[in-house]
CSV table of C-alpha atoms in Angstrom, one decimal:
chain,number,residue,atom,x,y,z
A,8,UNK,CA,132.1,104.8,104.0
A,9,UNK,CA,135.9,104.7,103.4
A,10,UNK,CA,137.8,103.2,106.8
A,11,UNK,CA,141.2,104.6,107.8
A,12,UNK,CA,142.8,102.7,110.9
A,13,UNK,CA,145.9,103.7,112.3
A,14,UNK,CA,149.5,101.8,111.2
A,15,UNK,CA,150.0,99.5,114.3
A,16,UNK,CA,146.6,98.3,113.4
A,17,UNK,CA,147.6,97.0,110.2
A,18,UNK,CA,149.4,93.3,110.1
A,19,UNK,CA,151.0,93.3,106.9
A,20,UNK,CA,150.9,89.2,107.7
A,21,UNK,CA,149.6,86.3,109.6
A,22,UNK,CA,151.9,85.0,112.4
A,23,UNK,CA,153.5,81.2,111.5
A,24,UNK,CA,151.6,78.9,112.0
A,25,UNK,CA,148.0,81.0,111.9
A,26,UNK,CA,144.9,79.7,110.2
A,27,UNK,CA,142.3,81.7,109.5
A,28,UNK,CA,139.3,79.2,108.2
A,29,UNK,CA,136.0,80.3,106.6
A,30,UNK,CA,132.5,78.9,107.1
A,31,UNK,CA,128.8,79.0,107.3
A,32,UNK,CA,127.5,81.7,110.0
A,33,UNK,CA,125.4,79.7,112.9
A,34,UNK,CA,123.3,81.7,114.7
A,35,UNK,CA,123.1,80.1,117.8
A,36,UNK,CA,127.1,79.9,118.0
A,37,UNK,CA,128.3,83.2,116.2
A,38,UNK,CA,125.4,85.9,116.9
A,39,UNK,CA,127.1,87.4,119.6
A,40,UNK,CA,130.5,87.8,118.4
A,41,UNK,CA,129.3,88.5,114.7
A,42,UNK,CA,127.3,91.6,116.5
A,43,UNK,CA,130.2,92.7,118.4
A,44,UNK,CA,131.7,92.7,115.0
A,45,UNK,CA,129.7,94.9,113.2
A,46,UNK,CA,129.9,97.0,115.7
A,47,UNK,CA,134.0,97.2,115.9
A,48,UNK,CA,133.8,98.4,112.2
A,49,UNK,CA,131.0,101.0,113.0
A,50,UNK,CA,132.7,102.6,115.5
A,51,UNK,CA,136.1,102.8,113.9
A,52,UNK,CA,134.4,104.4,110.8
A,53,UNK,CA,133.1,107.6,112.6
A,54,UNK,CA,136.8,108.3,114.1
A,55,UNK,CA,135.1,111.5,115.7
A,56,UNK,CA,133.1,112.8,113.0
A,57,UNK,CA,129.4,112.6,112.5
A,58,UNK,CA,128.7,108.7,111.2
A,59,UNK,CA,125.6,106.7,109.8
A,60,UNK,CA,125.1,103.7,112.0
A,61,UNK,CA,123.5,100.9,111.0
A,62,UNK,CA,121.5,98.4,113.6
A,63,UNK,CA,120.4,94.8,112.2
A,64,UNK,CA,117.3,94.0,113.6
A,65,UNK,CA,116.6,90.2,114.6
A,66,UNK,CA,119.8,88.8,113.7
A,67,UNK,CA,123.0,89.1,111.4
A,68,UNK,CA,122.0,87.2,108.3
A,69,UNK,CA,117.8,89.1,108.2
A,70,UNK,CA,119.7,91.1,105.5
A,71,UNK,CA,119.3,88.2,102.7
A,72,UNK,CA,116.7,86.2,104.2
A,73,UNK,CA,114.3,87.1,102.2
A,74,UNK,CA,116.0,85.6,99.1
A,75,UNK,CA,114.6,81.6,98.7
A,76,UNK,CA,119.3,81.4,98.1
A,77,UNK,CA,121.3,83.0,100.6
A,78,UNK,CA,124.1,82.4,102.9
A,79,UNK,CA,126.3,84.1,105.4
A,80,UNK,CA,129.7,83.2,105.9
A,81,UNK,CA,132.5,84.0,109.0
A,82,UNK,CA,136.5,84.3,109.1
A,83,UNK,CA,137.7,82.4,112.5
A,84,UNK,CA,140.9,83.3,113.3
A,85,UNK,CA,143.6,81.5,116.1
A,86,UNK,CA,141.0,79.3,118.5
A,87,UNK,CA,137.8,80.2,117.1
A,88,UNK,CA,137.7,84.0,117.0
A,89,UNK,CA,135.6,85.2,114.3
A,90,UNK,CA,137.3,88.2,112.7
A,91,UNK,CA,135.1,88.8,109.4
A,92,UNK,CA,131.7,88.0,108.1
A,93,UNK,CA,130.2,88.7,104.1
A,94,UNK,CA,126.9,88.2,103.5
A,95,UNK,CA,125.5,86.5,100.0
A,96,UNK,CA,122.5,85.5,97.9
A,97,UNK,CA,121.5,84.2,94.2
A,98,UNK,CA,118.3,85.8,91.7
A,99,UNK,CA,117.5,85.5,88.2
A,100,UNK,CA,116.8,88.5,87.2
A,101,UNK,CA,117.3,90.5,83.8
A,102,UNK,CA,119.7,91.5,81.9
A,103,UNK,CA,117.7,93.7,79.1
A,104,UNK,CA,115.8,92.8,76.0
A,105,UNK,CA,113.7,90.1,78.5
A,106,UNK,CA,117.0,88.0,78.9
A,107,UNK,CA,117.5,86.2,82.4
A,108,UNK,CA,120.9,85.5,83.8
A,109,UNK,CA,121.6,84.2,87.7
A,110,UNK,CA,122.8,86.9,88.8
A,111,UNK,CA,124.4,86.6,92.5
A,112,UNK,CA,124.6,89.5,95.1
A,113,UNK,CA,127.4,90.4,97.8
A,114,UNK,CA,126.9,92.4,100.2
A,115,UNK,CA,127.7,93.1,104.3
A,116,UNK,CA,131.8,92.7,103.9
A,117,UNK,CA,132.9,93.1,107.6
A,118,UNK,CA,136.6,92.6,108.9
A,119,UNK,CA,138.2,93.1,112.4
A,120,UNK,CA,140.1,96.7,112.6
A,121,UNK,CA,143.0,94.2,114.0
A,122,UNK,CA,143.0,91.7,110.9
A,123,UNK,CA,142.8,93.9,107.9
A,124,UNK,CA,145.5,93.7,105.2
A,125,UNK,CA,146.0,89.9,106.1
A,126,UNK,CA,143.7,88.9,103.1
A,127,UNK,CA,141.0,88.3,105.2
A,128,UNK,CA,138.2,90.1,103.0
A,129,UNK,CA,139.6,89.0,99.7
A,130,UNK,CA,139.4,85.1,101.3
A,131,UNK,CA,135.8,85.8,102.2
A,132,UNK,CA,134.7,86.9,98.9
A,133,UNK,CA,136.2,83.8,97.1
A,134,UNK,CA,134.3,81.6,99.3
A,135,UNK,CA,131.5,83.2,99.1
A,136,UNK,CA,131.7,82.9,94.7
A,137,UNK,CA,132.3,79.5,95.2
A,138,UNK,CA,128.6,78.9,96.7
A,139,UNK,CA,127.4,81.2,94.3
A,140,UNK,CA,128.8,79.4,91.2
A,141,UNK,CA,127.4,76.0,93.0
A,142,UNK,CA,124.1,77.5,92.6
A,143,UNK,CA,124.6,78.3,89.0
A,144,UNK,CA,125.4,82.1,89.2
A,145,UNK,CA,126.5,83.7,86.2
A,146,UNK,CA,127.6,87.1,87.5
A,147,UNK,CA,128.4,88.6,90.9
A,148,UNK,CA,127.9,92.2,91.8
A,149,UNK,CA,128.4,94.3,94.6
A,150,UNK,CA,127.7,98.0,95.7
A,151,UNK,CA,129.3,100.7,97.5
A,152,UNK,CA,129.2,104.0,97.7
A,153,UNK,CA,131.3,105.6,95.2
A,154,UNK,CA,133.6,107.2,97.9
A,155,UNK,CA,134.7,103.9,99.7
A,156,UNK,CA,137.9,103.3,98.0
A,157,UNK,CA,138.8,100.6,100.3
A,158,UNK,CA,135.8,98.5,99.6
A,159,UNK,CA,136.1,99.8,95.7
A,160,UNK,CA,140.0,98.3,95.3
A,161,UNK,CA,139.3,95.0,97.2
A,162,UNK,CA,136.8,94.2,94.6
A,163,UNK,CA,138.4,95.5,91.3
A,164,UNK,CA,142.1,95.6,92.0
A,165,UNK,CA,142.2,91.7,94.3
A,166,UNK,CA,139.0,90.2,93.6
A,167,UNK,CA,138.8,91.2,89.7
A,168,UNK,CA,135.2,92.8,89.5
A,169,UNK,CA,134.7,95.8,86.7
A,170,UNK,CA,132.9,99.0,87.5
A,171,UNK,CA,129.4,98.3,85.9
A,172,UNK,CA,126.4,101.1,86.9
A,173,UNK,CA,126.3,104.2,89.0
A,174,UNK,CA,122.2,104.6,89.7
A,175,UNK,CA,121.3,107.3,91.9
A,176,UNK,CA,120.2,107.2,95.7
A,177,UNK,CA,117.8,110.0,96.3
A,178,UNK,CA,116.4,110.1,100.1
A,179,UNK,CA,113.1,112.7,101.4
A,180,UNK,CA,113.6,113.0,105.1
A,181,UNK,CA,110.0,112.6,107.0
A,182,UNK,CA,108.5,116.0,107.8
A,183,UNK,CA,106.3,116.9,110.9
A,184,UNK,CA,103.4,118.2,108.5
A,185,UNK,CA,102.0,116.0,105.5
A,186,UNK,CA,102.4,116.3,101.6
A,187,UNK,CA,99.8,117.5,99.5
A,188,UNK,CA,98.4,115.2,96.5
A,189,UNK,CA,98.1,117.4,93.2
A,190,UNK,CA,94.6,118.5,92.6
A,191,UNK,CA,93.0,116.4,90.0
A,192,UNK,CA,95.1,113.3,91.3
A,193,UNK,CA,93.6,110.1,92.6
A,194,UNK,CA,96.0,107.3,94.1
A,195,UNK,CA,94.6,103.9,93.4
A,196,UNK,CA,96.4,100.9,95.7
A,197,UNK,CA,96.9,97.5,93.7
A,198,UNK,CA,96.6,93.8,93.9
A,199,UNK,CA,99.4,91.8,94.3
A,200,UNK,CA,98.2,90.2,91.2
A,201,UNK,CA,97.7,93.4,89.3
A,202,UNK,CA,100.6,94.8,90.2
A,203,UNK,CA,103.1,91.8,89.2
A,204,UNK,CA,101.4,92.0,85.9
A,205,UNK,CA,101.6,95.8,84.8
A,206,UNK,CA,105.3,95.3,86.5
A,207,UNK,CA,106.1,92.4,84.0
A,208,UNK,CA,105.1,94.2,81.5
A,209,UNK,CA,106.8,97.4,82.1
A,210,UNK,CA,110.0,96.7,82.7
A,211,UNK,CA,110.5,93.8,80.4
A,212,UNK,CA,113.2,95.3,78.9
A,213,UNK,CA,115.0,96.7,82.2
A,214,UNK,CA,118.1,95.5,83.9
A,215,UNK,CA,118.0,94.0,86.9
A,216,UNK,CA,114.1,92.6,87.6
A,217,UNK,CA,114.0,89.6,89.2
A,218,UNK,CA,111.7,86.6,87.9
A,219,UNK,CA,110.8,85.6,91.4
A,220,UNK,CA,108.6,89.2,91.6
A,221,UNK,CA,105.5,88.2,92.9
A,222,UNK,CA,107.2,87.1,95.9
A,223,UNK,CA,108.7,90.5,96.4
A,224,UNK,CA,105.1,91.7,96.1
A,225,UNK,CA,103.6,89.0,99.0
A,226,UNK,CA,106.4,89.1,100.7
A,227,UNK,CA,105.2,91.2,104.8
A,228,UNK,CA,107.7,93.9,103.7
A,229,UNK,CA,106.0,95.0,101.0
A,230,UNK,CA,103.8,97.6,102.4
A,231,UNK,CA,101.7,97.9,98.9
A,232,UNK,CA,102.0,98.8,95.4
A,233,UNK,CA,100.2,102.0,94.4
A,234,UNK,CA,99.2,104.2,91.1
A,235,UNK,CA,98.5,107.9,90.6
A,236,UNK,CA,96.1,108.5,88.0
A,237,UNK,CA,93.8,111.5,86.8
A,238,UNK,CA,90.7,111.6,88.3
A,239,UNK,CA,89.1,112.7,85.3
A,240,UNK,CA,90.4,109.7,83.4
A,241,UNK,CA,87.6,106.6,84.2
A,242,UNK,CA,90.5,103.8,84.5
A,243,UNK,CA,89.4,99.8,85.4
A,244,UNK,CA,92.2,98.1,86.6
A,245,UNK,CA,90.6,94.8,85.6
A,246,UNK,CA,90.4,95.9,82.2
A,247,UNK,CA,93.8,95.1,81.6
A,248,UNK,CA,94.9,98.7,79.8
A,249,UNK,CA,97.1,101.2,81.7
A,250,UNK,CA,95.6,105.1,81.8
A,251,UNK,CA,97.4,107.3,79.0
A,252,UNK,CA,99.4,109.0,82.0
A,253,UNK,CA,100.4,107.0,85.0
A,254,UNK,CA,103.0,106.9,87.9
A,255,UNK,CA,103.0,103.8,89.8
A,256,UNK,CA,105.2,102.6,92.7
A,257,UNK,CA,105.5,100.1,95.5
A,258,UNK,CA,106.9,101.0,99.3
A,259,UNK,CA,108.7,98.6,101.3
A,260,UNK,CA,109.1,98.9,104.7
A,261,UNK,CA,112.5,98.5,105.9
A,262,UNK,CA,112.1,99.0,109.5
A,263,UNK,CA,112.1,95.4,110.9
A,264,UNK,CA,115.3,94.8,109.1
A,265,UNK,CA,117.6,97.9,109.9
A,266,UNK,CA,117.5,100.9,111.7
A,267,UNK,CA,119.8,104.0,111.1
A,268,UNK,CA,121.5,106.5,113.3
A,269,UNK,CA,123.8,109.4,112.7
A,270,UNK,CA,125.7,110.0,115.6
A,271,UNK,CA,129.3,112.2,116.3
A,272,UNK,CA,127.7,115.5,115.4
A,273,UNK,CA,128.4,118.4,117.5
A,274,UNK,CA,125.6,119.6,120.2
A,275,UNK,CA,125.5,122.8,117.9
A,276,UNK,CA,124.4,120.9,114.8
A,277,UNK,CA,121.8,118.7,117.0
A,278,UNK,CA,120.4,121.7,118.5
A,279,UNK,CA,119.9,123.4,115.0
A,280,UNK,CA,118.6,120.6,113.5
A,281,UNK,CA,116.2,119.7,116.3
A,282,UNK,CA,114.8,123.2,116.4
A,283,UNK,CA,113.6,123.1,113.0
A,284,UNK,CA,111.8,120.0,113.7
A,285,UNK,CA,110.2,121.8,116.7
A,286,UNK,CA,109.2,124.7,114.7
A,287,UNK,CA,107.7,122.8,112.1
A,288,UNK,CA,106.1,120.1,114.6
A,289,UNK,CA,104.5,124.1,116.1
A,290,UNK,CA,103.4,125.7,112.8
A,291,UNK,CA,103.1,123.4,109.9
A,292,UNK,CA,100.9,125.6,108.2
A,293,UNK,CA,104.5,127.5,107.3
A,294,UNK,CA,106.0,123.8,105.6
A,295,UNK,CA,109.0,124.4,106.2
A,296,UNK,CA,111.9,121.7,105.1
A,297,UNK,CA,112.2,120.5,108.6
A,298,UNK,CA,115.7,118.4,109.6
A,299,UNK,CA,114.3,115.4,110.8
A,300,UNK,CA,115.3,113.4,113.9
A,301,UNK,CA,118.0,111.4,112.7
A,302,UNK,CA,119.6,111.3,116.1
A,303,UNK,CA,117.9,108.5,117.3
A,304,UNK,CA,117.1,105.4,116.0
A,305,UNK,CA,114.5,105.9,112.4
A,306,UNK,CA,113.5,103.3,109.9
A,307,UNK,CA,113.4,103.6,106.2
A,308,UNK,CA,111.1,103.1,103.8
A,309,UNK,CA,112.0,101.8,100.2
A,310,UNK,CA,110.3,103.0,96.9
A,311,UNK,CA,110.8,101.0,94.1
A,312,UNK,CA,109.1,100.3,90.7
A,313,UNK,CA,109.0,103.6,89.9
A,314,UNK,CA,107.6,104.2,86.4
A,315,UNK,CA,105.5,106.9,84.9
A,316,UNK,CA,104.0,107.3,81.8
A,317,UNK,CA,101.8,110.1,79.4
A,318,UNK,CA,101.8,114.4,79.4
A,319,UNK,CA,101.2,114.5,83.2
A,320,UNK,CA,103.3,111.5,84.4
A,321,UNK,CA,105.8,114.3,86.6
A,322,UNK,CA,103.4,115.4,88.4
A,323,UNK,CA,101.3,112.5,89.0
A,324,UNK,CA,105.0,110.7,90.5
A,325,UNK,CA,105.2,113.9,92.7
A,326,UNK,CA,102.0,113.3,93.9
A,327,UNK,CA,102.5,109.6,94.6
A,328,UNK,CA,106.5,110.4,96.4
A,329,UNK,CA,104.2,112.8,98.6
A,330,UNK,CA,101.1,110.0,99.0
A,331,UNK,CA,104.3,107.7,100.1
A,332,UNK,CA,105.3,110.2,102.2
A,333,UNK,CA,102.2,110.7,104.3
A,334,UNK,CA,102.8,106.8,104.4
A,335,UNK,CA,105.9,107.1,106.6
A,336,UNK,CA,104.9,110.3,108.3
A,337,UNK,CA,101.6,108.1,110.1
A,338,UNK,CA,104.4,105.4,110.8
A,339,UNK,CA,106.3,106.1,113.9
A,340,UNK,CA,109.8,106.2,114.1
A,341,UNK,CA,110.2,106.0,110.2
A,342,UNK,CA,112.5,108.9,109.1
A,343,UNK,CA,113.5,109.0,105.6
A,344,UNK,CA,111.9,107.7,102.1
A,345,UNK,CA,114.4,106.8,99.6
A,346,UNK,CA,114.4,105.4,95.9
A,347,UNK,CA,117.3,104.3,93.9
A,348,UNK,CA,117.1,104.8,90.6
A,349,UNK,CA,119.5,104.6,87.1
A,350,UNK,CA,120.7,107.7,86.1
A,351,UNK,CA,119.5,108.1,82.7
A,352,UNK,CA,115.9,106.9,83.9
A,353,UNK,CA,113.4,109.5,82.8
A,354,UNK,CA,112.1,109.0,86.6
A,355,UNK,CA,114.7,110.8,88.0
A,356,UNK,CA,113.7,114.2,87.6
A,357,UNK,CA,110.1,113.4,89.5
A,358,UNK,CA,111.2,112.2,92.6
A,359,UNK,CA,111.3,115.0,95.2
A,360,UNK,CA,114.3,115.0,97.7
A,361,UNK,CA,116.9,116.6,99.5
A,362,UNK,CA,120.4,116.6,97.6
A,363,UNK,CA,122.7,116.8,100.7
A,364,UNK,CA,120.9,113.3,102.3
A,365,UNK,CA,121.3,111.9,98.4
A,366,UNK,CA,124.5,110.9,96.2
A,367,UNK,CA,124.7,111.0,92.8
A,368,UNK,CA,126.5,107.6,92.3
A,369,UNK,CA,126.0,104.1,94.1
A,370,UNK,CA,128.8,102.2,92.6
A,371,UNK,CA,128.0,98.8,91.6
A,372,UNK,CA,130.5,96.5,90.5
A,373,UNK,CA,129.9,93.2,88.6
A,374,UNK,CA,131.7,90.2,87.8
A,375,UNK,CA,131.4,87.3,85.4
A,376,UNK,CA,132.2,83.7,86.9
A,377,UNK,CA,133.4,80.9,85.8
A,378,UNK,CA,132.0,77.5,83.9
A,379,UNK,CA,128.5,78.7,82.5
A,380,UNK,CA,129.5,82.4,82.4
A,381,UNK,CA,132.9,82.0,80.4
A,382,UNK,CA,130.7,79.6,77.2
A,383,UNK,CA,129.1,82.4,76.4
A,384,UNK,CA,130.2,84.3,73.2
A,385,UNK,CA,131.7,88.1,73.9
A,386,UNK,CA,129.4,89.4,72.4
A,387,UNK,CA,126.8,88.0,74.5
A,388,UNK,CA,128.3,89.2,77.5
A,389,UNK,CA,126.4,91.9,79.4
A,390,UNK,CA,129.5,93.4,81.0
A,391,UNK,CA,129.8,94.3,77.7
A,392,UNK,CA,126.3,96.0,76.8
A,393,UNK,CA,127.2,99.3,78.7
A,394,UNK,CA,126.2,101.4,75.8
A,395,UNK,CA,122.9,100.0,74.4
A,396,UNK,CA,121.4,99.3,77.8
A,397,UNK,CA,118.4,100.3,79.2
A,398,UNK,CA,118.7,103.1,80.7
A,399,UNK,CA,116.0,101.7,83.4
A,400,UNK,CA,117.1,99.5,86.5
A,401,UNK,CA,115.0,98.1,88.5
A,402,UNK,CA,116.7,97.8,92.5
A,403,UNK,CA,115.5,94.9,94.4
A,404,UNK,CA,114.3,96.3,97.9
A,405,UNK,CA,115.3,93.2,99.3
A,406,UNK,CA,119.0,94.6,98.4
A,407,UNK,CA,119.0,97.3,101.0
């Protein structure tokens, strides 16, 4: 979300003699001030208006944990006063056409209200490129939503990243009464092992799949991989050929990372909302598009994957969104299902959810480092390969 802060909290300069120094987050030292932090920027963000809060759970750095190269770096300020935080990691992961590039990712940019405009955040993400270019990143990218112009101009205007891909965040709040699987439709859960092969091979050509992918898949986030196929259609998965139509997906479980809130909404709006709930939690025979209980803390469940394939590949992802669903409707507390897909991806269009929880435009911005990156010809370069792209990109659940 965009930040505004008032002018006599905005330093246009350090005072003489002021360091500000950056270095490796340590849990046992900064947790409690790095929360306190987050918090600061949270509550200056919702400046009386209804807000998204988000709550790490377990600690700061859980975000990139799950990534075998990751790191979180803090801003002290004066006498050890931490005043900004980023968060980073490394993957290999494609780049189309089956080519791999180290790709790093930055993410969780945090700076005190009362030491913004001092160079703080630009200082942070320089650091942060240099460990990424000691483990043999090629490119950096970021994302933001497409409406945070702050975050947007520190990037591209100070820290010279280009606007690169603008996939689409599509989010199905949780209902009080369950989806129904098209008729004909079976939903077939998948091995590990199955399901990093029929994954290799499918998005081969994709942007963004990372070669570490069976860990994704073993990792105890990964609530399962799954298929919808047509019960008609006698399919052995160890046969080792896909059904002529197909949707497949896999769910991860987001909920011992994060938790969301939205808070600052008027008691008018809550009660509206929560009376839906209550009169679909009463008569779900009606299914009505309850509002769900966002009000309180809820959990999230990723889809990713999401591929589909033959005449009745719509309808068989429809059925899986709504199998996934179900999923998060048995799990309590989890209150929304999102997917985040590219915007010319066929998959799009199948994925059922509400347009005022989803945007039309994550803005991801990429960068090319230095050494190994600049030795590679222009025309090699895939800040360059806007146009004959895939239009497929896999997102890395480990990302949100």
């Amino acid at each position: 979300m965009s930040v505004k802060i008032a002018a006599e909290y905005l330093p246009k300069q350090l005072p003489p003699g002021a360091v500000v120094a950056v270095r490796e987050y340590d849990e046992g030292r900064d947790k409690v001030e790095v929360e306190e932090l987050e918090r600061e920027c949270e509550v200056l963000g919702q400046q009386g208006k209804a807000s998204l809060v988000t709550d790490l759970m377990g600690d700061p750095i859980c975000r990139v944990r799950h990534f075998p190269h990751h790191i979180m770096l803090v801003a002290e300020y004066g006498e050890g006063e931490i005043v900004g935080m980023i968060r980073g990691c490394v993957k290999t992961v494609t780049r189309g056409n089956s080519v791999y590039v180290k790709l790093a990712y930055i993410l969780g940019l945090r700076v005190s209200p009362t030491h913004r405009r001092l160079g703080i955040g630009t200082k942070l993400v320089q650091k942060l490129e240099e460990w990424c270019k000691e483990k043999g990143a090629e490119y950096a990218y970021m994302a933001t939503d497409c409406t945070n112009e702050a975050s947007i101009n520190l990037f591209t205007i100070k820290c010279a990243y280009k606007k690169f891909r603008t996939p689409t965040m599509l989010v199905q709040p949780v209902h009080a009464h369950y989806k129904p699987i098209g008729s004909g439709h079976e939903i077939v859960k998948l091995t590990p092992q199955l399901a990093e092969s029929i994954y290799r091979r499918i998005f081969a050509n994709s942007e963004f799949f990372p070669r570490d992918m069976d860990n994704i898949l073993r990792n105890k986030l990964n609530y399962g991989t799954f298929m919808a196929v047509q019960k008609k259609y006698d399919w052995d998965p160890k046969a080792g050929v896909l059904p002529a139509s197909f949707a497949i997906l896999s769910v991860w479980n987001t909920k011992d990372v994060f938790k969301l809130q939205v808070k600052g909404v008027s008691a008018l709006t809550y009660v509206g909302c929560m009376g839906t709930r209550l009169l679909d939690a009463c008569m779900p025979w009606l299914r009505l598009p309850s509002f769900p209980d966002v009000f309180r803390q809820f959990g999230v469940y990723v889809l990713y994957g999401l591929h589909m394939e033959g005449q009745d590949a719509s309808r068989l992802m429809n059925s899986l969104c709504a199998f996934a669903h179900n999923l998060a409707r048995d799990d309590v507390g989890c209150g929304a299902v999102v997917a985040e897909v590219g915007q010319r991806d066929p998959v799009r269009e199948a994925i059922p959810h509400w347009k005022r929880f989803s945007w039309a435009e994550d803005m991801w911005c990429i960068k090319k480092l230095g050494d190994a990156g600049e030795k590679c010809e222009q025309s090699d370069d895939w800040m360059n390969y806007y146009q004959s792209s895939s239009s497929v990109i896999f997102v890395d659940p480990r990302d949100f």
